[in-house]
Amino acid sequence: LLGIPDSQLVLLSVGRSCKFRPTERHDFLRTSRRLLGRIPEAHLYIVGLRESEAVGRLRHAPHPRLHLCGPVADASAYQAAADLVLEPYPFGSATAVLE
């Protein structure tokens, strides 16, 4: 459905854009760049954050294995494809965790 190969290591984070807004000490997008650099087979899908919203927060171009999916009505296909779900920060998303 999503065009993601079964063999791909899928990391997923789900939350509204504001959940990923960096603070001086915590920056999910910066950390995700380091994470993807250390795990070459991983792809990170962020549901709820548009690329246009992230551009101003990124110090570098988005990592090529970072997929900013924007808001979706039903994230269940992404959840089914995920090997690991990462809590957004610095502001957690309890609703996404419960899903």
mmCIF file of N, CA, C and O in Angstrom:
data_model
loop_
_atom_site.group_PDB
_atom_site.id
_atom_site.type_symbol
_atom_site.label_atom_id
_atom_site.label_comp_id
_atom_site.label_asym_id
_atom_site.label_seq_id
_atom_site.Cartn_x
_atom_site.Cartn_y
_atom_site.Cartn_z
ATOM 1 N N LEU A 1 0.815 -1.207 0.000
ATOM 2 C CA LEU A 1 0.000 0.000 0.000
ATOM 3 C C LEU A 1 0.857 1.270 0.000
ATOM 4 O O LEU A 1 0.556 2.219 -0.705
ATOM 5 N N LEU A 2 1.929 1.278 0.767
ATOM 6 C CA LEU A 2 2.789 2.455 0.884
ATOM 7 C C LEU A 2 3.996 2.401 -0.041
ATOM 8 O O LEU A 2 4.741 3.370 -0.129
ATOM 9 N N GLY A 3 4.208 1.270 -0.685
ATOM 10 C CA GLY A 3 5.371 1.125 -1.555
ATOM 11 C C GLY A 3 6.667 0.908 -0.793
ATOM 12 O O GLY A 3 7.753 1.140 -1.316
ATOM 13 N N ILE A 4 6.582 0.459 0.434
ATOM 14 C CA ILE A 4 7.753 0.197 1.259
ATOM 15 C C ILE A 4 8.105 -1.280 1.134
ATOM 16 O O ILE A 4 7.270 -2.137 1.423
ATOM 17 N N PRO A 5 9.319 -1.600 0.710
ATOM 18 C CA PRO A 5 9.702 -3.010 0.595
ATOM 19 C C PRO A 5 9.656 -3.717 1.950
ATOM 20 O O PRO A 5 9.966 -3.117 2.989
ATOM 21 N N ASP A 6 9.265 -4.984 1.954
ATOM 22 C CA ASP A 6 9.205 -5.760 3.191
ATOM 23 C C ASP A 6 10.553 -5.838 3.886
ATOM 24 O O ASP A 6 10.626 -5.945 5.105
ATOM 25 N N SER A 7 11.620 -5.779 3.119
ATOM 26 C CA SER A 7 12.967 -5.912 3.677
ATOM 27 C C SER A 7 13.482 -4.627 4.334
ATOM 28 O O SER A 7 14.493 -4.649 5.024
ATOM 29 N N GLN A 8 12.784 -3.520 4.139
ATOM 30 C CA GLN A 8 13.243 -2.229 4.668
ATOM 31 C C GLN A 8 12.985 -2.134 6.172
ATOM 32 O O GLN A 8 11.932 -2.521 6.656
ATOM 33 N N LEU A 9 13.965 -1.636 6.902
ATOM 34 C CA LEU A 9 13.803 -1.374 8.325
ATOM 35 C C LEU A 9 13.065 -0.043 8.470
ATOM 36 O O LEU A 9 13.581 1.006 8.073
ATOM 37 N N VAL A 10 11.847 -0.096 9.015
ATOM 38 C CA VAL A 10 10.978 1.078 9.081
ATOM 39 C C VAL A 10 10.880 1.573 10.522
ATOM 40 O O VAL A 10 10.396 0.862 11.409
ATOM 41 N N LEU A 11 11.336 2.797 10.723
ATOM 42 C CA LEU A 11 11.149 3.503 11.982
ATOM 43 C C LEU A 11 10.010 4.479 11.756
ATOM 44 O O LEU A 11 9.900 5.089 10.692
ATOM 45 N N LEU A 12 9.151 4.641 12.744
ATOM 46 C CA LEU A 12 7.965 5.484 12.596
ATOM 47 C C LEU A 12 7.810 6.386 13.800
ATOM 48 O O LEU A 12 8.006 5.972 14.942
ATOM 49 N N SER A 13 7.442 7.623 13.529
ATOM 50 C CA SER A 13 7.041 8.539 14.581
ATOM 51 C C SER A 13 5.784 9.250 14.104
ATOM 52 O O SER A 13 5.677 9.630 12.939
ATOM 53 N N VAL A 14 4.824 9.395 15.007
ATOM 54 C CA VAL A 14 3.538 9.995 14.663
ATOM 55 C C VAL A 14 3.223 11.098 15.667
ATOM 56 O O VAL A 14 3.299 10.876 16.879
ATOM 57 N N GLY A 15 2.867 12.262 15.155
ATOM 58 C CA GLY A 15 2.474 13.363 16.029
ATOM 59 C C GLY A 15 2.250 14.630 15.227
ATOM 60 O O GLY A 15 2.752 14.766 14.114
ATOM 61 N N ARG A 16 1.498 15.541 15.801
ATOM 62 C CA ARG A 16 1.314 16.842 15.153
ATOM 63 C C ARG A 16 2.648 17.569 15.061
ATOM 64 O O ARG A 16 3.571 17.310 15.824
ATOM 65 N N SER A 17 2.724 18.487 14.143
ATOM 66 C CA SER A 17 3.943 19.238 13.885
ATOM 67 C C SER A 17 4.544 19.826 15.166
ATOM 68 O O SER A 17 5.761 19.793 15.355
ATOM 69 N N CYS A 18 3.709 20.344 16.035
ATOM 70 C CA CYS A 18 4.211 20.995 17.249
ATOM 71 C C CYS A 18 4.962 20.028 18.162
ATOM 72 O O CYS A 18 5.809 20.449 18.953
ATOM 73 N N LYS A 19 4.706 18.739 18.050
ATOM 74 C CA LYS A 19 5.385 17.748 18.897
ATOM 75 C C LYS A 19 6.877 17.653 18.569
ATOM 76 O O LYS A 19 7.666 17.194 19.390
ATOM 77 N N PHE A 20 7.258 18.059 17.362
ATOM 78 C CA PHE A 20 8.641 17.953 16.910
ATOM 79 C C PHE A 20 9.391 19.283 16.963
ATOM 80 O O PHE A 20 10.537 19.358 16.538
ATOM 81 N N ARG A 21 8.741 20.338 17.472
ATOM 82 C CA ARG A 21 9.379 21.656 17.529
ATOM 83 C C ARG A 21 10.552 21.599 18.500
ATOM 84 O O ARG A 21 10.386 21.284 19.678
ATOM 85 N N PRO A 22 11.766 21.900 18.028
ATOM 86 C CA PRO A 22 12.950 21.745 18.877
ATOM 87 C C PRO A 22 13.031 22.805 19.976
ATOM 88 O O PRO A 22 12.489 23.900 19.859
ATOM 89 N N THR A 23 13.710 22.415 21.028
ATOM 90 C CA THR A 23 14.085 23.349 22.088
ATOM 91 C C THR A 23 15.606 23.498 22.009
ATOM 92 O O THR A 23 16.248 22.890 21.155
ATOM 93 N N GLU A 24 16.172 24.271 22.902
ATOM 94 C CA GLU A 24 17.631 24.433 22.898
ATOM 95 C C GLU A 24 18.353 23.114 23.135
ATOM 96 O O GLU A 24 19.425 22.887 22.602
ATOM 97 N N ARG A 25 17.755 22.233 23.925
ATOM 98 C CA ARG A 25 18.426 20.988 24.308
ATOM 99 C C ARG A 25 17.941 19.754 23.558
ATOM 100 O O ARG A 25 18.643 18.757 23.513
ATOM 101 N N HIS A 26 16.731 19.788 23.002
ATOM 102 C CA HIS A 26 16.145 18.584 22.400
ATOM 103 C C HIS A 26 15.663 18.878 20.986
ATOM 104 O O HIS A 26 14.858 19.778 20.769
ATOM 105 N N ASP A 27 16.165 18.091 20.037
ATOM 106 C CA ASP A 27 15.824 18.311 18.640
ATOM 107 C C ASP A 27 15.657 16.951 17.954
ATOM 108 O O ASP A 27 16.636 16.282 17.616
ATOM 109 N N PHE A 28 14.415 16.528 17.765
ATOM 110 C CA PHE A 28 14.109 15.222 17.176
ATOM 111 C C PHE A 28 14.713 15.087 15.780
ATOM 112 O O PHE A 28 15.287 14.040 15.447
ATOM 113 N N LEU A 29 14.602 16.108 14.953
ATOM 114 C CA LEU A 29 15.103 16.019 13.584
ATOM 115 C C LEU A 29 16.625 15.913 13.535
ATOM 116 O O LEU A 29 17.179 15.156 12.734
ATOM 117 N N ARG A 30 17.308 16.632 14.395
ATOM 118 C CA ARG A 30 18.774 16.533 14.452
ATOM 119 C C ARG A 30 19.184 15.136 14.928
ATOM 120 O O ARG A 30 20.088 14.517 14.364
ATOM 121 N N THR A 31 18.488 14.637 15.926
ATOM 122 C CA THR A 31 18.777 13.296 16.432
ATOM 123 C C THR A 31 18.466 12.239 15.381
ATOM 124 O O THR A 31 19.211 11.272 15.233
ATOM 125 N N SER A 32 17.391 12.432 14.622
ATOM 126 C CA SER A 32 17.043 11.455 13.589
ATOM 127 C C SER A 32 18.118 11.392 12.511
ATOM 128 O O SER A 32 18.411 10.317 11.977
ATOM 129 N N ARG A 33 18.737 12.508 12.196
ATOM 130 C CA ARG A 33 19.829 12.522 11.211
ATOM 131 C C ARG A 33 20.983 11.655 11.711
ATOM 132 O O ARG A 33 21.553 10.860 10.972
ATOM 133 N N ARG A 34 21.335 11.803 12.976
ATOM 134 C CA ARG A 34 22.415 10.990 13.555
ATOM 135 C C ARG A 34 22.025 9.515 13.582
ATOM 136 O O ARG A 34 22.837 8.641 13.258
ATOM 137 N N LEU A 35 20.795 9.231 13.952
ATOM 138 C CA LEU A 35 20.306 7.853 14.011
ATOM 139 C C LEU A 35 20.369 7.189 12.637
ATOM 140 O O LEU A 35 20.882 6.069 12.492
ATOM 141 N N LEU A 36 19.871 7.878 11.612
ATOM 142 C CA LEU A 36 19.896 7.324 10.260
ATOM 143 C C LEU A 36 21.327 7.174 9.745
ATOM 144 O O LEU A 36 21.617 6.261 8.969
ATOM 145 N N GLY A 37 22.217 8.032 10.182
ATOM 146 C CA GLY A 37 23.617 7.903 9.810
ATOM 147 C C GLY A 37 24.272 6.668 10.396
ATOM 148 O O GLY A 37 25.185 6.091 9.806
ATOM 149 N N ARG A 38 23.787 6.237 11.544
ATOM 150 C CA ARG A 38 24.360 5.066 12.218
ATOM 151 C C ARG A 38 23.697 3.752 11.814
ATOM 152 O O ARG A 38 24.262 2.688 12.057
ATOM 153 N N ILE A 39 22.503 3.825 11.249
ATOM 154 C CA ILE A 39 21.773 2.608 10.847
ATOM 155 C C ILE A 39 21.443 2.733 9.368
ATOM 156 O O ILE A 39 20.361 3.202 8.995
ATOM 157 N N PRO A 40 22.362 2.340 8.494
ATOM 158 C CA PRO A 40 22.194 2.596 7.063
ATOM 159 C C PRO A 40 20.999 1.912 6.419
ATOM 160 O O PRO A 40 20.539 2.357 5.372
ATOM 161 N N GLU A 41 20.472 0.867 7.007
ATOM 162 C CA GLU A 41 19.323 0.186 6.410
ATOM 163 C C GLU A 41 17.980 0.776 6.857
ATOM 164 O O GLU A 41 16.927 0.398 6.346
ATOM 165 N N ALA A 42 17.995 1.716 7.782
ATOM 166 C CA ALA A 42 16.762 2.266 8.349
ATOM 167 C C ALA A 42 16.225 3.443 7.540
ATOM 168 O O ALA A 42 16.985 4.240 6.979
ATOM 169 N N HIS A 43 14.911 3.531 7.501
ATOM 170 C CA HIS A 43 14.190 4.678 6.963
ATOM 171 C C HIS A 43 13.264 5.153 8.072
ATOM 172 O O HIS A 43 12.612 4.338 8.729
ATOM 173 N N LEU A 44 13.191 6.460 8.283
ATOM 174 C CA LEU A 44 12.310 7.026 9.302
ATOM 175 C C LEU A 44 11.168 7.758 8.624
ATOM 176 O O LEU A 44 11.389 8.661 7.817
ATOM 177 N N TYR A 45 9.947 7.355 8.957
ATOM 178 C CA TYR A 45 8.737 7.980 8.447
ATOM 179 C C TYR A 45 8.121 8.780 9.592
ATOM 180 O O TYR A 45 7.886 8.234 10.670
ATOM 181 N N ILE A 46 7.886 10.064 9.341
ATOM 182 C CA ILE A 46 7.230 10.909 10.343
ATOM 183 C C ILE A 46 5.873 11.297 9.792
ATOM 184 O O ILE A 46 5.774 12.030 8.805
ATOM 185 N N VAL A 47 4.845 10.776 10.444
ATOM 186 C CA VAL A 47 3.465 11.085 10.060
ATOM 187 C C VAL A 47 3.001 12.255 10.920
ATOM 188 O O VAL A 47 3.103 12.207 12.149
ATOM 189 N N GLY A 48 2.530 13.294 10.261
ATOM 190 C CA GLY A 48 2.038 14.468 10.968
ATOM 191 C C GLY A 48 2.880 15.712 10.736
ATOM 192 O O GLY A 48 2.453 16.811 11.040
ATOM 193 N N LEU A 49 4.073 15.539 10.218
ATOM 194 C CA LEU A 49 4.978 16.665 9.979
ATOM 195 C C LEU A 49 5.225 16.799 8.486
ATOM 196 O O LEU A 49 5.675 15.853 7.841
ATOM 197 N N ARG A 50 4.903 17.968 7.944
ATOM 198 C CA ARG A 50 5.142 18.243 6.523
ATOM 199 C C ARG A 50 6.572 18.736 6.322
ATOM 200 O O ARG A 50 7.145 19.377 7.207
ATOM 201 N N GLU A 51 7.112 18.485 5.128
ATOM 202 C CA GLU A 51 8.452 18.972 4.816
ATOM 203 C C GLU A 51 8.505 20.495 4.919
ATOM 204 O O GLU A 51 9.469 21.056 5.427
ATOM 205 N N SER A 52 7.451 21.168 4.466
ATOM 206 C CA SER A 52 7.433 22.634 4.523
ATOM 207 C C SER A 52 7.510 23.138 5.968
ATOM 208 O O SER A 52 8.060 24.205 6.226
ATOM 209 N N GLU A 53 6.988 22.374 6.917
ATOM 210 C CA GLU A 53 7.049 22.766 8.327
ATOM 211 C C GLU A 53 8.425 22.477 8.920
ATOM 212 O O GLU A 53 8.867 23.169 9.824
ATOM 213 N N ALA A 54 9.091 21.466 8.409
ATOM 214 C CA ALA A 54 10.378 21.057 8.958
ATOM 215 C C ALA A 54 11.544 21.858 8.400
ATOM 216 O O ALA A 54 12.572 21.978 9.058
ATOM 217 N N VAL A 55 11.395 22.423 7.206
ATOM 218 C CA VAL A 55 12.509 23.100 6.542
ATOM 219 C C VAL A 55 13.141 24.156 7.441
ATOM 220 O O VAL A 55 14.362 24.224 7.561
ATOM 221 N N GLY A 56 12.357 24.957 8.093
ATOM 222 C CA GLY A 56 12.895 25.999 8.958
ATOM 223 C C GLY A 56 13.568 25.462 10.201
ATOM 224 O O GLY A 56 14.345 26.159 10.838
ATOM 225 N N ARG A 57 13.304 24.213 10.542
ATOM 226 C CA ARG A 57 13.884 23.610 11.744
ATOM 227 C C ARG A 57 15.152 22.837 11.451
ATOM 228 O O ARG A 57 15.884 22.478 12.362
ATOM 229 N N LEU A 58 15.403 22.542 10.180
ATOM 230 C CA LEU A 58 16.554 21.735 9.802
ATOM 231 C C LEU A 58 17.777 22.608 9.566
ATOM 232 O O LEU A 58 17.684 23.638 8.911
ATOM 233 N N ARG A 59 18.893 22.193 10.088
ATOM 234 C CA ARG A 59 20.147 22.910 9.847
ATOM 235 C C ARG A 59 20.790 22.459 8.545
ATOM 236 O O ARG A 59 21.649 23.119 8.013
ATOM 237 N N HIS A 60 20.382 21.294 8.066
ATOM 238 C CA HIS A 60 20.902 20.720 6.826
ATOM 239 C C HIS A 60 19.717 20.280 5.984
ATOM 240 O O HIS A 60 18.579 20.248 6.455
ATOM 241 N N ALA A 61 19.982 19.874 4.763
ATOM 242 C CA ALA A 61 18.927 19.294 3.926
ATOM 243 C C ALA A 61 18.402 18.038 4.623
ATOM 244 O O ALA A 61 19.150 17.369 5.347
ATOM 245 N N PRO A 62 17.129 17.716 4.429
ATOM 246 C CA PRO A 62 16.597 16.499 5.061
ATOM 247 C C PRO A 62 17.407 15.271 4.648
ATOM 248 O O PRO A 62 17.865 15.168 3.513
ATOM 249 N N HIS A 63 17.588 14.376 5.564
ATOM 250 C CA HIS A 63 18.290 13.128 5.282
ATOM 251 C C HIS A 63 17.510 12.381 4.201
ATOM 252 O O HIS A 63 16.279 12.366 4.225
ATOM 253 N N PRO A 64 18.191 11.747 3.248
ATOM 254 C CA PRO A 64 17.477 11.071 2.155
ATOM 255 C C PRO A 64 16.605 9.905 2.609
ATOM 256 O O PRO A 64 15.691 9.508 1.889
ATOM 257 N N ARG A 65 16.833 9.396 3.815
ATOM 258 C CA ARG A 65 15.975 8.311 4.318
ATOM 259 C C ARG A 65 15.001 8.788 5.384
ATOM 260 O O ARG A 65 14.424 8.003 6.112
ATOM 261 N N LEU A 66 14.816 10.088 5.453
ATOM 262 C CA LEU A 66 13.797 10.691 6.313
ATOM 263 C C LEU A 66 12.605 11.042 5.434
ATOM 264 O O LEU A 66 12.742 11.777 4.460
ATOM 265 N N HIS A 67 11.450 10.507 5.766
ATOM 266 C CA HIS A 67 10.245 10.697 4.959
ATOM 267 C C HIS A 67 9.215 11.461 5.794
ATOM 268 O O HIS A 67 8.684 10.927 6.765
ATOM 269 N N LEU A 68 8.988 12.702 5.428
ATOM 270 C CA LEU A 68 8.023 13.544 6.134
ATOM 271 C C LEU A 68 6.690 13.410 5.409
ATOM 272 O O LEU A 68 6.512 13.929 4.322
ATOM 273 N N CYS A 69 5.785 12.688 6.024
ATOM 274 C CA CYS A 69 4.541 12.275 5.369
ATOM 275 C C CYS A 69 3.397 13.267 5.531
ATOM 276 O O CYS A 69 2.379 13.127 4.852
ATOM 277 N N GLY A 70 3.537 14.236 6.422
ATOM 278 C CA GLY A 70 2.446 15.167 6.666
ATOM 279 C C GLY A 70 1.302 14.481 7.392
ATOM 280 O O GLY A 70 1.356 13.287 7.694
ATOM 281 N N PRO A 71 0.248 15.219 7.667
ATOM 282 C CA PRO A 71 -0.907 14.635 8.334
ATOM 283 C C PRO A 71 -1.613 13.621 7.419
ATOM 284 O O PRO A 71 -1.707 13.841 6.215
ATOM 285 N N VAL A 72 -2.045 12.528 7.990
ATOM 286 C CA VAL A 72 -2.844 11.545 7.267
ATOM 287 C C VAL A 72 -4.071 11.222 8.106
ATOM 288 O O VAL A 72 -4.037 11.287 9.333
ATOM 289 N N ALA A 73 -5.156 10.895 7.446
ATOM 290 C CA ALA A 73 -6.405 10.603 8.157
ATOM 291 C C ALA A 73 -6.311 9.306 8.961
ATOM 292 O O ALA A 73 -6.896 9.187 10.035
ATOM 293 N N ASP A 74 -5.570 8.342 8.435
ATOM 294 C CA ASP A 74 -5.470 7.032 9.078
ATOM 295 C C ASP A 74 -4.027 6.554 8.979
ATOM 296 O O ASP A 74 -3.554 6.226 7.891
ATOM 297 N N ALA A 75 -3.343 6.494 10.082
ATOM 298 C CA ALA A 75 -1.928 6.107 10.095
ATOM 299 C C ALA A 75 -1.732 4.599 10.216
ATOM 300 O O ALA A 75 -0.599 4.133 10.313
ATOM 301 N N SER A 76 -2.788 3.825 10.149
ATOM 302 C CA SER A 76 -2.680 2.383 10.402
ATOM 303 C C SER A 76 -1.767 1.664 9.410
ATOM 304 O O SER A 76 -1.094 0.703 9.785
ATOM 305 N N ALA A 77 -1.715 2.091 8.163
ATOM 306 C CA ALA A 77 -0.820 1.446 7.195
ATOM 307 C C ALA A 77 0.641 1.667 7.599
ATOM 308 O O ALA A 77 1.464 0.753 7.492
ATOM 309 N N TYR A 78 0.967 2.866 8.066
ATOM 310 C CA TYR A 78 2.323 3.144 8.535
ATOM 311 C C TYR A 78 2.622 2.337 9.796
ATOM 312 O O TYR A 78 3.715 1.804 9.954
ATOM 313 N N GLN A 79 1.647 2.244 10.687
ATOM 314 C CA GLN A 79 1.837 1.491 11.920
ATOM 315 C C GLN A 79 2.077 0.012 11.618
ATOM 316 O O GLN A 79 2.921 -0.629 12.242
ATOM 317 N N ALA A 80 1.353 -0.530 10.643
ATOM 318 C CA ALA A 80 1.527 -1.933 10.268
ATOM 319 C C ALA A 80 2.896 -2.174 9.641
ATOM 320 O O ALA A 80 3.465 -3.255 9.792
ATOM 321 N N ALA A 81 3.431 -1.190 8.953
ATOM 322 C CA ALA A 81 4.726 -1.334 8.283
ATOM 323 C C ALA A 81 5.898 -1.129 9.236
ATOM 324 O O ALA A 81 7.024 -1.528 8.931
ATOM 325 N N ALA A 82 5.656 -0.521 10.391
ATOM 326 C CA ALA A 82 6.738 -0.123 11.295
ATOM 327 C C ALA A 82 7.372 -1.306 12.016
ATOM 328 O O ALA A 82 6.684 -2.196 12.506
ATOM 329 N N ASP A 83 8.700 -1.268 12.077
ATOM 330 C CA ASP A 83 9.448 -2.214 12.897
ATOM 331 C C ASP A 83 9.665 -1.649 14.302
ATOM 332 O O ASP A 83 9.773 -2.391 15.266
ATOM 333 N N LEU A 84 9.740 -0.327 14.373
ATOM 334 C CA LEU A 84 9.977 0.341 15.644
ATOM 335 C C LEU A 84 9.300 1.705 15.616
ATOM 336 O O LEU A 84 9.427 2.431 14.634
ATOM 337 N N VAL A 85 8.585 2.025 16.678
ATOM 338 C CA VAL A 85 7.919 3.322 16.785
ATOM 339 C C VAL A 85 8.706 4.186 17.768
ATOM 340 O O VAL A 85 9.042 3.737 18.869
ATOM 341 N N LEU A 86 9.014 5.411 17.337
ATOM 342 C CA LEU A 86 9.762 6.363 18.156
ATOM 343 C C LEU A 86 8.822 7.456 18.648
ATOM 344 O O LEU A 86 8.104 8.061 17.857
ATOM 345 N N GLU A 87 8.850 7.700 19.922
ATOM 346 C CA GLU A 87 8.033 8.763 20.514
ATOM 347 C C GLU A 87 8.556 10.119 20.048
ATOM 348 O O GLU A 87 9.762 10.377 20.098
ATOM 349 N N PRO A 88 7.666 10.998 19.563
ATOM 350 C CA PRO A 88 8.139 12.334 19.209
ATOM 351 C C PRO A 88 8.628 13.065 20.463
ATOM 352 O O PRO A 88 8.179 12.770 21.565
ATOM 353 N N TYR A 89 9.554 13.966 20.276
ATOM 354 C CA TYR A 89 9.985 14.818 21.381
ATOM 355 C C TYR A 89 10.498 16.120 20.806
ATOM 356 O O TYR A 89 10.778 16.193 19.612
ATOM 357 N N PRO A 90 10.530 17.151 21.558
ATOM 358 C CA PRO A 90 10.504 17.193 23.014
ATOM 359 C C PRO A 90 9.114 17.085 23.641
ATOM 360 O O PRO A 90 8.984 17.030 24.849
ATOM 361 N N PHE A 91 8.078 17.023 22.825
ATOM 362 C CA PHE A 91 6.718 16.934 23.361
ATOM 363 C C PHE A 91 6.110 15.616 22.914
ATOM 364 O O PHE A 91 5.865 15.410 21.732
ATOM 365 N N GLY A 92 5.886 14.720 23.851
ATOM 366 C CA GLY A 92 5.374 13.390 23.541
ATOM 367 C C GLY A 92 3.964 13.430 22.982
ATOM 368 O O GLY A 92 3.255 14.432 23.061
ATOM 369 N N SER A 93 3.569 12.303 22.405
ATOM 370 C CA SER A 93 2.238 12.173 21.819
ATOM 371 C C SER A 93 1.574 10.926 22.385
ATOM 372 O O SER A 93 1.667 9.839 21.792
ATOM 373 N N ALA A 94 0.919 11.059 23.511
ATOM 374 C CA ALA A 94 0.299 9.903 24.175
ATOM 375 C C ALA A 94 -0.735 9.227 23.282
ATOM 376 O O ALA A 94 -0.870 8.013 23.281
ATOM 377 N N THR A 95 -1.459 10.001 22.485
ATOM 378 C CA THR A 95 -2.451 9.412 21.597
ATOM 379 C C THR A 95 -1.797 8.483 20.583
ATOM 380 O O THR A 95 -2.281 7.375 20.345
ATOM 381 N N ALA A 96 -0.706 8.904 19.995
ATOM 382 C CA ALA A 96 -0.004 8.073 19.021
ATOM 383 C C ALA A 96 0.519 6.802 19.671
ATOM 384 O O ALA A 96 0.477 5.731 19.073
ATOM 385 N N VAL A 97 1.003 6.893 20.896
ATOM 386 C CA VAL A 97 1.505 5.709 21.601
ATOM 387 C C VAL A 97 0.359 4.720 21.838
ATOM 388 O O VAL A 97 0.527 3.519 21.630
ATOM 389 N N LEU A 98 -0.783 5.212 22.226
ATOM 390 C CA LEU A 98 -1.926 4.324 22.463
ATOM 391 C C LEU A 98 -2.383 3.638 21.177
ATOM 392 O O LEU A 98 -2.789 2.475 21.205
ATOM 393 N N GLU A 99 -2.304 4.341 20.053
ATOM 394 C CA GLU A 99 -2.679 3.729 18.777
ATOM 395 C C GLU A 99 -1.741 2.591 18.457
ATOM 396 O O GLU A 99 -2.070 1.594 17.908
#
